[in-house]
C-alpha atoms as an extended CHARMM CRD file, in Angstrom:
* protein
*
       189  EXT
         1         1  MET       CA            -13.2670000000       37.5330000000      -72.1680000000  PROA      1               0.0000000000
         2         2  SER       CA            -15.2190000000       33.9170000000      -73.0870000000  PROA      2               0.0000000000
         3         3  SER       CA            -15.9550000000       31.4250000000      -70.8550000000  PROA      3               0.0000000000
         4         4  SER       CA            -14.2320000000       28.7830000000      -72.5680000000  PROA      4               0.0000000000
         5         5  GLU       CA            -10.6480000000       31.1690000000      -73.0020000000  PROA      5               0.0000000000
         6         6  ARG       CA            -10.9410000000       31.3160000000      -68.7610000000  PROA      6               0.0000000000
         7         7  SER       CA            -11.7110000000       27.2250000000      -68.3540000000  PROA      7               0.0000000000
         8         8  LEU       CA             -8.2760000000       26.8280000000      -70.4640000000  PROA      8               0.0000000000
         9         9  PRO       CA             -6.0960000000       27.0910000000      -67.4030000000  PROA      9               0.0000000000
        10        10  LYS       CA             -7.5970000000       25.0770000000      -65.1870000000  PROA      10              0.0000000000
        11        11  ALA       CA             -8.4670000000       22.3490000000      -67.5910000000  PROA      11              0.0000000000
        12        12  ARG       CA             -3.8600000000       23.0370000000      -68.4090000000  PROA      12              0.0000000000
        13        13  LEU       CA             -3.7050000000       23.0710000000      -64.7010000000  PROA      13              0.0000000000
        14        14  ARG       CA             -5.4890000000       19.7190000000      -63.6100000000  PROA      14              0.0000000000
        15        15  ALA       CA             -3.2830000000       17.9500000000      -66.6910000000  PROA      15              0.0000000000
        16        16  ALA       CA             -0.2010000000       18.9140000000      -65.1340000000  PROA      16              0.0000000000
        17        17  ALA       CA             -1.1930000000       18.0310000000      -62.1280000000  PROA      17              0.0000000000
        18        18  LEU       CA             -2.5560000000       14.5200000000      -62.8430000000  PROA      18              0.0000000000
        19        19  PHE       CA              0.3840000000       14.5360000000      -65.0530000000  PROA      19              0.0000000000
        20        20  ALA       CA              2.7100000000       14.2400000000      -62.0280000000  PROA      20              0.0000000000
        21        21  VAL       CA              0.7650000000       12.3060000000      -59.8370000000  PROA      21              0.0000000000
        22        22  LEU       CA              1.4420000000        9.0020000000      -62.7170000000  PROA      22              0.0000000000
        23        23  ALA       CA              4.7990000000       10.4930000000      -62.7330000000  PROA      23              0.0000000000
        24        24  LEU       CA              5.3420000000       10.2430000000      -59.3500000000  PROA      24              0.0000000000
        25        25  PRO       CA              5.8630000000        6.5850000000      -59.2660000000  PROA      25              0.0000000000
        26        26  PHE       CA              8.2580000000        6.1500000000      -61.9320000000  PROA      26              0.0000000000
        27        27  LEU       CA             10.3740000000        8.5960000000      -60.4360000000  PROA      27              0.0000000000
        28        28  ALA       CA             10.9490000000        6.4870000000      -57.0410000000  PROA      28              0.0000000000
        29        29  ALA       CA             12.3760000000        4.4250000000      -59.0360000000  PROA      29              0.0000000000
        30        30  CYS       CA             15.6760000000        6.4560000000      -59.9620000000  PROA      30              0.0000000000
        31        31  THR       CA             18.4960000000        5.8770000000      -58.0960000000  PROA      31              0.0000000000
        32        32  VAL       CA             21.5980000000        7.1460000000      -57.8270000000  PROA      32              0.0000000000
        33        33  GLN       CA             24.5960000000        5.1320000000      -56.6910000000  PROA      33              0.0000000000
        34        34  PRO       CA             28.1820000000        5.5620000000      -57.2730000000  PROA      34              0.0000000000
        35        35  LEU       CA             29.9980000000        3.8540000000      -60.3960000000  PROA      35              0.0000000000
        36        36  TYR       CA             32.8310000000        1.6670000000      -58.5970000000  PROA      36              0.0000000000
        37        37  SER       CA             29.7360000000        0.0660000000      -56.2390000000  PROA      37              0.0000000000
        38        38  ASN       CA             27.4350000000       -2.2170000000      -56.3830000000  PROA      38              0.0000000000
        39        39  PRO       CA             25.1230000000       -3.0160000000      -53.3950000000  PROA      39              0.0000000000
        40        40  ASP       CA             24.5420000000       -6.6790000000      -55.1200000000  PROA      40              0.0000000000
        41        41  SER       CA             28.1260000000       -7.9580000000      -54.7320000000  PROA      41              0.0000000000
        42        42  GLY       CA             28.8210000000       -7.1470000000      -51.1900000000  PROA      42              0.0000000000
        43        43  LYS       CA             31.5500000000       -5.0060000000      -51.1310000000  PROA      43              0.0000000000
        44        44  PRO       CA             33.3220000000       -2.3520000000      -49.4650000000  PROA      44              0.0000000000
        45        45  GLN       CA             33.4330000000        0.8060000000      -50.8620000000  PROA      45              0.0000000000
        46        46  GLY       CA             36.6510000000        0.9910000000      -52.2430000000  PROA      46              0.0000000000
        47        47  ALA       CA             37.3120000000       -2.3730000000      -52.7110000000  PROA      47              0.0000000000
        48        48  VAL       CA             36.4620000000       -2.2270000000      -56.5950000000  PROA      48              0.0000000000
        49        49  THR       CA             39.5820000000        0.8800000000      -56.6310000000  PROA      49              0.0000000000
        50        50  ALA       CA             41.6020000000       -2.3300000000      -54.6990000000  PROA      50              0.0000000000
        51        51  ASP       CA             40.2840000000       -5.0240000000      -57.2150000000  PROA      51              0.0000000000
        52        52  LEU       CA             41.4470000000       -2.6700000000      -60.3370000000  PROA      52              0.0000000000
        53        53  SER       CA             45.3460000000       -2.0650000000      -58.7390000000  PROA      53              0.0000000000
        54        54  SER       CA             45.1450000000       -6.4430000000      -58.7000000000  PROA      54              0.0000000000
        55        55  ILE       CA             45.1740000000       -5.8780000000      -63.1160000000  PROA      55              0.0000000000
        56        56  ALA       CA             48.4780000000       -6.9530000000      -64.1960000000  PROA      56              0.0000000000
        57        57  ILE       CA             48.5750000000       -6.6320000000      -67.5480000000  PROA      57              0.0000000000
        58        58  LYS       CA             50.0030000000       -8.7650000000      -70.2900000000  PROA      58              0.0000000000
        59        59  PRO       CA             53.0020000000       -7.2830000000      -72.8110000000  PROA      59              0.0000000000
        60        60  VAL       CA             51.5790000000       -5.4250000000      -75.9820000000  PROA      60              0.0000000000
        61        61  ASP       CA             53.8580000000       -5.3560000000      -79.5850000000  PROA      61              0.0000000000
        62        62  ASP       CA             53.6600000000       -2.0110000000      -81.0690000000  PROA      62              0.0000000000
        63        63  ARG       CA             54.2030000000        1.7490000000      -80.2570000000  PROA      63              0.0000000000
        64        64  ALA       CA             50.0380000000        2.4350000000      -79.3350000000  PROA      64              0.0000000000
        65        65  ALA       CA             48.8940000000       -0.3030000000      -77.7390000000  PROA      65              0.0000000000
        66        66  GLN       CA             52.0200000000        0.3140000000      -75.1890000000  PROA      66              0.0000000000
        67        67  GLN       CA             50.5260000000        4.1210000000      -75.2610000000  PROA      67              0.0000000000
        68        68  LEU       CA             47.3190000000        2.2860000000      -73.8370000000  PROA      68              0.0000000000
        69        69  ARG       CA             48.7860000000       -0.3090000000      -71.7320000000  PROA      69              0.0000000000
        70        70  ASN       CA             51.2520000000        2.1470000000      -70.2280000000  PROA      70              0.0000000000
        71        71  GLN       CA             48.3000000000        4.1240000000      -69.2110000000  PROA      71              0.0000000000
        72        72  LEU       CA             46.1080000000        1.7730000000      -68.1710000000  PROA      72              0.0000000000
        73        73  ILE       CA             48.9120000000        0.3800000000      -65.9650000000  PROA      73              0.0000000000
        74        74  PHE       CA             49.2260000000        4.4390000000      -64.1990000000  PROA      74              0.0000000000
        75        75  LEU       CA             44.3430000000        4.3890000000      -63.8920000000  PROA      75              0.0000000000
        76        76  PHE       CA             45.0170000000        0.7670000000      -62.1720000000  PROA      76              0.0000000000
        77        77  GLY       CA             48.1240000000        1.4350000000      -60.2260000000  PROA      77              0.0000000000
        78        78  ARG       CA             46.8130000000        4.7780000000      -59.2540000000  PROA      78              0.0000000000
        79        79  GLY       CA             50.6830000000        5.5670000000      -60.7350000000  PROA      79              0.0000000000
        80        80  ALA       CA             51.7820000000        2.5230000000      -58.6650000000  PROA      80              0.0000000000
        81        81  GLY       CA             52.8560000000       -0.0070000000      -61.5220000000  PROA      81              0.0000000000
        82        82  GLN       CA             52.0290000000       -3.5720000000      -62.0740000000  PROA      82              0.0000000000
        83        83  PRO       CA             51.1680000000       -5.4140000000      -58.9730000000  PROA      83              0.0000000000
        84        84  ALA       CA             53.3980000000       -7.7230000000      -57.3410000000  PROA      84              0.0000000000
        85        85  ALA       CA             51.4190000000      -10.2440000000      -57.3470000000  PROA      85              0.0000000000
        86        86  PRO       CA             47.8190000000      -10.3380000000      -59.4570000000  PROA      86              0.0000000000
        87        87  ALA       CA             45.0870000000      -10.9860000000      -58.7900000000  PROA      87              0.0000000000
        88        88  TYR       CA             43.5040000000      -10.3540000000      -62.8050000000  PROA      88              0.0000000000
        89        89  THR       CA             45.3460000000      -10.6540000000      -65.8980000000  PROA      89              0.0000000000
        90        90  LEU       CA             44.2860000000       -8.4780000000      -68.6840000000  PROA      90              0.0000000000
        91        91  THR       CA             45.0380000000       -9.2520000000      -72.2900000000  PROA      91              0.0000000000
        92        92  LEU       CA             44.8790000000       -6.8760000000      -75.0870000000  PROA      92              0.0000000000
        93        93  ASN       CA             45.1420000000       -7.0520000000      -78.8380000000  PROA      93              0.0000000000
        94        94  VAL       CA             45.0720000000       -3.0080000000      -80.5330000000  PROA      94              0.0000000000
        95        95  VAL       CA             44.6750000000       -2.5370000000      -83.8130000000  PROA      95              0.0000000000
        96        96  THR       CA             45.6200000000        1.0090000000      -84.9970000000  PROA      96              0.0000000000
        97        97  VAL       CA             43.9090000000        1.9290000000      -88.0890000000  PROA      97              0.0000000000
        98        98  HSD       CA             45.0900000000        5.6540000000      -90.0270000000  PROA      98              0.0000000000
        99        99  GLN       CA             42.4440000000        6.8310000000      -92.5910000000  PROA      99              0.0000000000
       100       100  THR       CA             43.1070000000       10.7700000000      -94.3370000000  PROA      100             0.0000000000
       101       101  GLY       CA             40.0890000000       12.1640000000      -93.3350000000  PROA      101             0.0000000000
       102       102  ALA       CA             39.9740000000       15.5470000000      -96.6410000000  PROA      102             0.0000000000
       103       103  VAL       CA             42.2460000000       15.9550000000      -98.9480000000  PROA      103             0.0000000000
       104       104  VAL       CA             43.6080000000       19.1080000000     -100.9540000000  PROA      104             0.0000000000
       105       105  GLN       CA             44.7090000000       19.4250000000     -104.5660000000  PROA      105             0.0000000000
       106       106  ILE       CA             47.9790000000       21.7000000000     -104.2570000000  PROA      106             0.0000000000
       107       107  GLY       CA             49.0810000000       21.9510000000     -108.4110000000  PROA      107             0.0000000000
       108       108  GLU       CA             49.0180000000       18.2180000000     -109.2070000000  PROA      108             0.0000000000
       109       109  ASP       CA             49.3920000000       16.9730000000     -106.1760000000  PROA      109             0.0000000000
       110       110  ASN       CA             46.6720000000       15.7150000000     -103.6390000000  PROA      110             0.0000000000
       111       111  GLU       CA             47.5650000000       16.3540000000      -99.9570000000  PROA      111             0.0000000000
       112       112  PRO       CA             46.1560000000       15.4800000000      -97.0230000000  PROA      112             0.0000000000
       113       113  THR       CA             44.7610000000       18.0580000000      -94.6900000000  PROA      113             0.0000000000
       114       114  ALA       CA             43.7220000000       15.9340000000      -91.5650000000  PROA      114             0.0000000000
       115       115  GLY       CA             44.0140000000       12.4600000000      -90.8860000000  PROA      115             0.0000000000
       116       116  THR       CA             41.4990000000       10.5460000000      -88.5080000000  PROA      116             0.0000000000
       117       117  VAL       CA             42.5980000000        7.3950000000      -86.0160000000  PROA      117             0.0000000000
       118       118  THR       CA             40.9820000000        5.1530000000      -84.8540000000  PROA      118             0.0000000000
       119       119  MET       CA             42.1790000000        1.8780000000      -81.8850000000  PROA      119             0.0000000000
       120       120  THR       CA             40.1600000000       -0.5250000000      -81.2840000000  PROA      120             0.0000000000
       121       121  ALA       CA             41.1570000000       -2.5820000000      -78.1960000000  PROA      121             0.0000000000
       122       122  ASN       CA             39.6330000000       -5.9120000000      -77.9150000000  PROA      122             0.0000000000
       123       123  TYR       CA             40.3020000000       -7.3520000000      -74.4180000000  PROA      123             0.0000000000
       124       124  SER       CA             39.9150000000      -10.2490000000      -71.6620000000  PROA      124             0.0000000000
       125       125  LEU       CA             40.2270000000      -10.0020000000      -68.5390000000  PROA      125             0.0000000000
       126       126  ALA       CA             40.5650000000      -13.2860000000      -66.6450000000  PROA      126             0.0000000000
       127       127  ALA       CA             41.7280000000      -14.3950000000      -63.1570000000  PROA      127             0.0000000000
       128       128  ALA       CA             45.0780000000      -15.0780000000      -62.6580000000  PROA      128             0.0000000000
       129       129  GLY       CA             45.3660000000      -17.9000000000      -60.4610000000  PROA      129             0.0000000000
       130       130  SER       CA             42.4670000000      -20.1390000000      -62.3960000000  PROA      130             0.0000000000
       131       131  GLY       CA             42.3660000000      -18.2770000000      -65.5970000000  PROA      131             0.0000000000
       132       132  GLU       CA             38.4040000000      -18.0270000000      -65.8500000000  PROA      132             0.0000000000
       133       133  ILE       CA             37.3960000000      -14.9900000000      -68.4230000000  PROA      133             0.0000000000
       134       134  ILE       CA             35.3420000000      -12.5360000000      -66.7140000000  PROA      134             0.0000000000
       135       135  ALA       CA             34.8220000000      -10.2700000000      -68.9970000000  PROA      135             0.0000000000
       136       136  THR       CA             36.0010000000       -9.9720000000      -73.1210000000  PROA      136             0.0000000000
       137       137  GLY       CA             35.3360000000       -7.5680000000      -75.4750000000  PROA      137             0.0000000000
       138       138  ARG       CA             35.6380000000       -4.6450000000      -77.4080000000  PROA      138             0.0000000000
       139       139  ARG       CA             35.8190000000       -1.0800000000      -76.9500000000  PROA      139             0.0000000000
       140       140  ARG       CA             37.1340000000        1.6360000000      -80.5130000000  PROA      140             0.0000000000
       141       141  ILE       CA             37.9780000000        5.6270000000      -79.6690000000  PROA      141             0.0000000000
       142       142  THR       CA             38.6910000000        8.5520000000      -82.9250000000  PROA      142             0.0000000000
       143       143  SER       CA             41.1150000000       10.4230000000      -82.9160000000  PROA      143             0.0000000000
       144       144  GLN       CA             41.3500000000       13.3490000000      -85.4600000000  PROA      144             0.0000000000
       145       145  TYR       CA             44.2460000000       15.0570000000      -86.4720000000  PROA      145             0.0000000000
       146       146  ASP       CA             45.4160000000       17.9490000000      -89.2930000000  PROA      146             0.0000000000
       147       147  VAL       CA             47.8040000000       16.7950000000      -91.5990000000  PROA      147             0.0000000000
       148       148  PRO       CA             50.4880000000       19.7470000000      -91.8140000000  PROA      148             0.0000000000
       149       149  ARG       CA             52.5550000000       20.3220000000      -95.0360000000  PROA      149             0.0000000000
       150       150  GLN       CA             56.0040000000       19.2360000000      -93.0660000000  PROA      150             0.0000000000
       151       151  GLU       CA             56.7780000000       15.8950000000      -92.7600000000  PROA      151             0.0000000000
       152       152  PHE       CA             57.8390000000       16.2360000000      -90.0870000000  PROA      152             0.0000000000
       153       153  ALA       CA             54.9870000000       17.9840000000      -88.4180000000  PROA      153             0.0000000000
       154       154  ALA       CA             52.5820000000       15.5490000000      -90.3650000000  PROA      154             0.0000000000
       155       155  TYR       CA             54.2690000000       13.1910000000      -88.2190000000  PROA      155             0.0000000000
       156       156  ARG       CA             54.3870000000       14.5190000000      -84.9830000000  PROA      156             0.0000000000
       157       157  ALA       CA             50.5670000000       15.0750000000      -85.5640000000  PROA      157             0.0000000000
       158       158  ARG       CA             49.9060000000       11.7750000000      -86.1190000000  PROA      158             0.0000000000
       159       159  LEU       CA             51.5730000000        9.9500000000      -82.7930000000  PROA      159             0.0000000000
       160       160  ASN       CA             49.4490000000       12.9690000000      -80.8880000000  PROA      160             0.0000000000
       161       161  ALA       CA             46.6250000000       11.1890000000      -82.1370000000  PROA      161             0.0000000000
       162       162  GLU       CA             48.0490000000        8.1100000000      -81.7980000000  PROA      162             0.0000000000
       163       163  ASP       CA             48.5760000000        9.2510000000      -77.8540000000  PROA      163             0.0000000000
       164       164  ARG       CA             45.5240000000       10.6030000000      -77.0000000000  PROA      164             0.0000000000
       165       165  ALA       CA             43.1220000000        8.1380000000      -78.1420000000  PROA      165             0.0000000000
       166       166  ALA       CA             45.1500000000        5.5790000000      -75.9230000000  PROA      166             0.0000000000
       167       167  ARG       CA             44.4960000000        8.3740000000      -73.0630000000  PROA      167             0.0000000000
       168       168  GLU       CA             40.1470000000        8.2820000000      -73.5140000000  PROA      168             0.0000000000
       169       169  LEU       CA             40.8420000000        4.2930000000      -74.8520000000  PROA      169             0.0000000000
       170       170  ALA       CA             42.6810000000        3.4710000000      -71.2960000000  PROA      170             0.0000000000
       171       171  GLU       CA             40.3310000000        5.7970000000      -69.0680000000  PROA      171             0.0000000000
       172       172  LEU       CA             37.0710000000        4.0830000000      -71.1280000000  PROA      172             0.0000000000
       173       173  LEU       CA             38.6200000000        0.3220000000      -70.6110000000  PROA      173             0.0000000000
       174       174  ASN       CA             39.0590000000        1.5400000000      -66.8190000000  PROA      174             0.0000000000
       175       175  ILE       CA             36.1140000000        2.6230000000      -66.0990000000  PROA      175             0.0000000000
       176       176  VAL       CA             35.0760000000       -0.6400000000      -68.3470000000  PROA      176             0.0000000000
       177       177  MET       CA             36.9230000000       -3.4820000000      -66.1670000000  PROA      177             0.0000000000
       178       178  ALA       CA             35.3120000000       -0.9810000000      -62.6670000000  PROA      178             0.0000000000
       179       179  GLN       CA             31.5230000000       -2.2620000000      -63.5530000000  PROA      179             0.0000000000
       180       180  GLU       CA             32.6730000000       -6.0470000000      -64.5360000000  PROA      180             0.0000000000
       181       181  LEU       CA             35.2570000000       -5.8640000000      -61.0090000000  PROA      181             0.0000000000
       182       182  SER       CA             31.9450000000       -4.8630000000      -59.3860000000  PROA      182             0.0000000000
       183       183  LYS       CA             30.4080000000       -7.4110000000      -60.2800000000  PROA      183             0.0000000000
       184       184  ARG       CA             32.3790000000      -10.3710000000      -58.4250000000  PROA      184             0.0000000000
       185       185  PRO       CA             33.1660000000      -11.0660000000      -54.8340000000  PROA      185             0.0000000000
       186       186  SER       CA             36.1620000000       -8.9290000000      -54.0100000000  PROA      186             0.0000000000
       187       187  ALA       CA             39.9520000000      -10.7910000000      -54.9030000000  PROA      187             0.0000000000
       188       188  THR       CA             41.4940000000       -8.3910000000      -52.4440000000  PROA      188             0.0000000000
       189       189  LYS       CA             41.7070000000       -8.8820000000      -48.5650000000  PROA      189             0.0000000000
């Protein structure tokens, strides 16, 4: 073994130690905090959950949007329903687009064998008393499904994909609303 081969592990060890020393200040800046907590807002722990339960969701006009609204009511109120005296109102505009994902030719007909549902929610969160807009945005979820040959089964698969997209979009909007409300002083006492 030559002297250059013996010094190679020492050089690697020095480089690793130097890297660790240089990376230490950057790692010290990393912190962990709860998702629904913002220490700068001065809110007690659990205040964002109380704020979420004080959101009333305005009525919507179609089946997919109603599924989303129902999921959000359940998530915001933890199963208790809409608040009697809401501090916030959420307006939803939901657009659902169905697309054929794959087509197979059977005989002379082209039949879809897979589909995609894309559910997009435009939202606006406002203070109930003043009407001040707190947050606006858009979130989108895509859900795929198989399209069987039987008509009723294909229809049911499409509805199940809509329901799945509504559940996932509701969970995403629940997180978004919690993050937005964690930035504000608590509306509930």
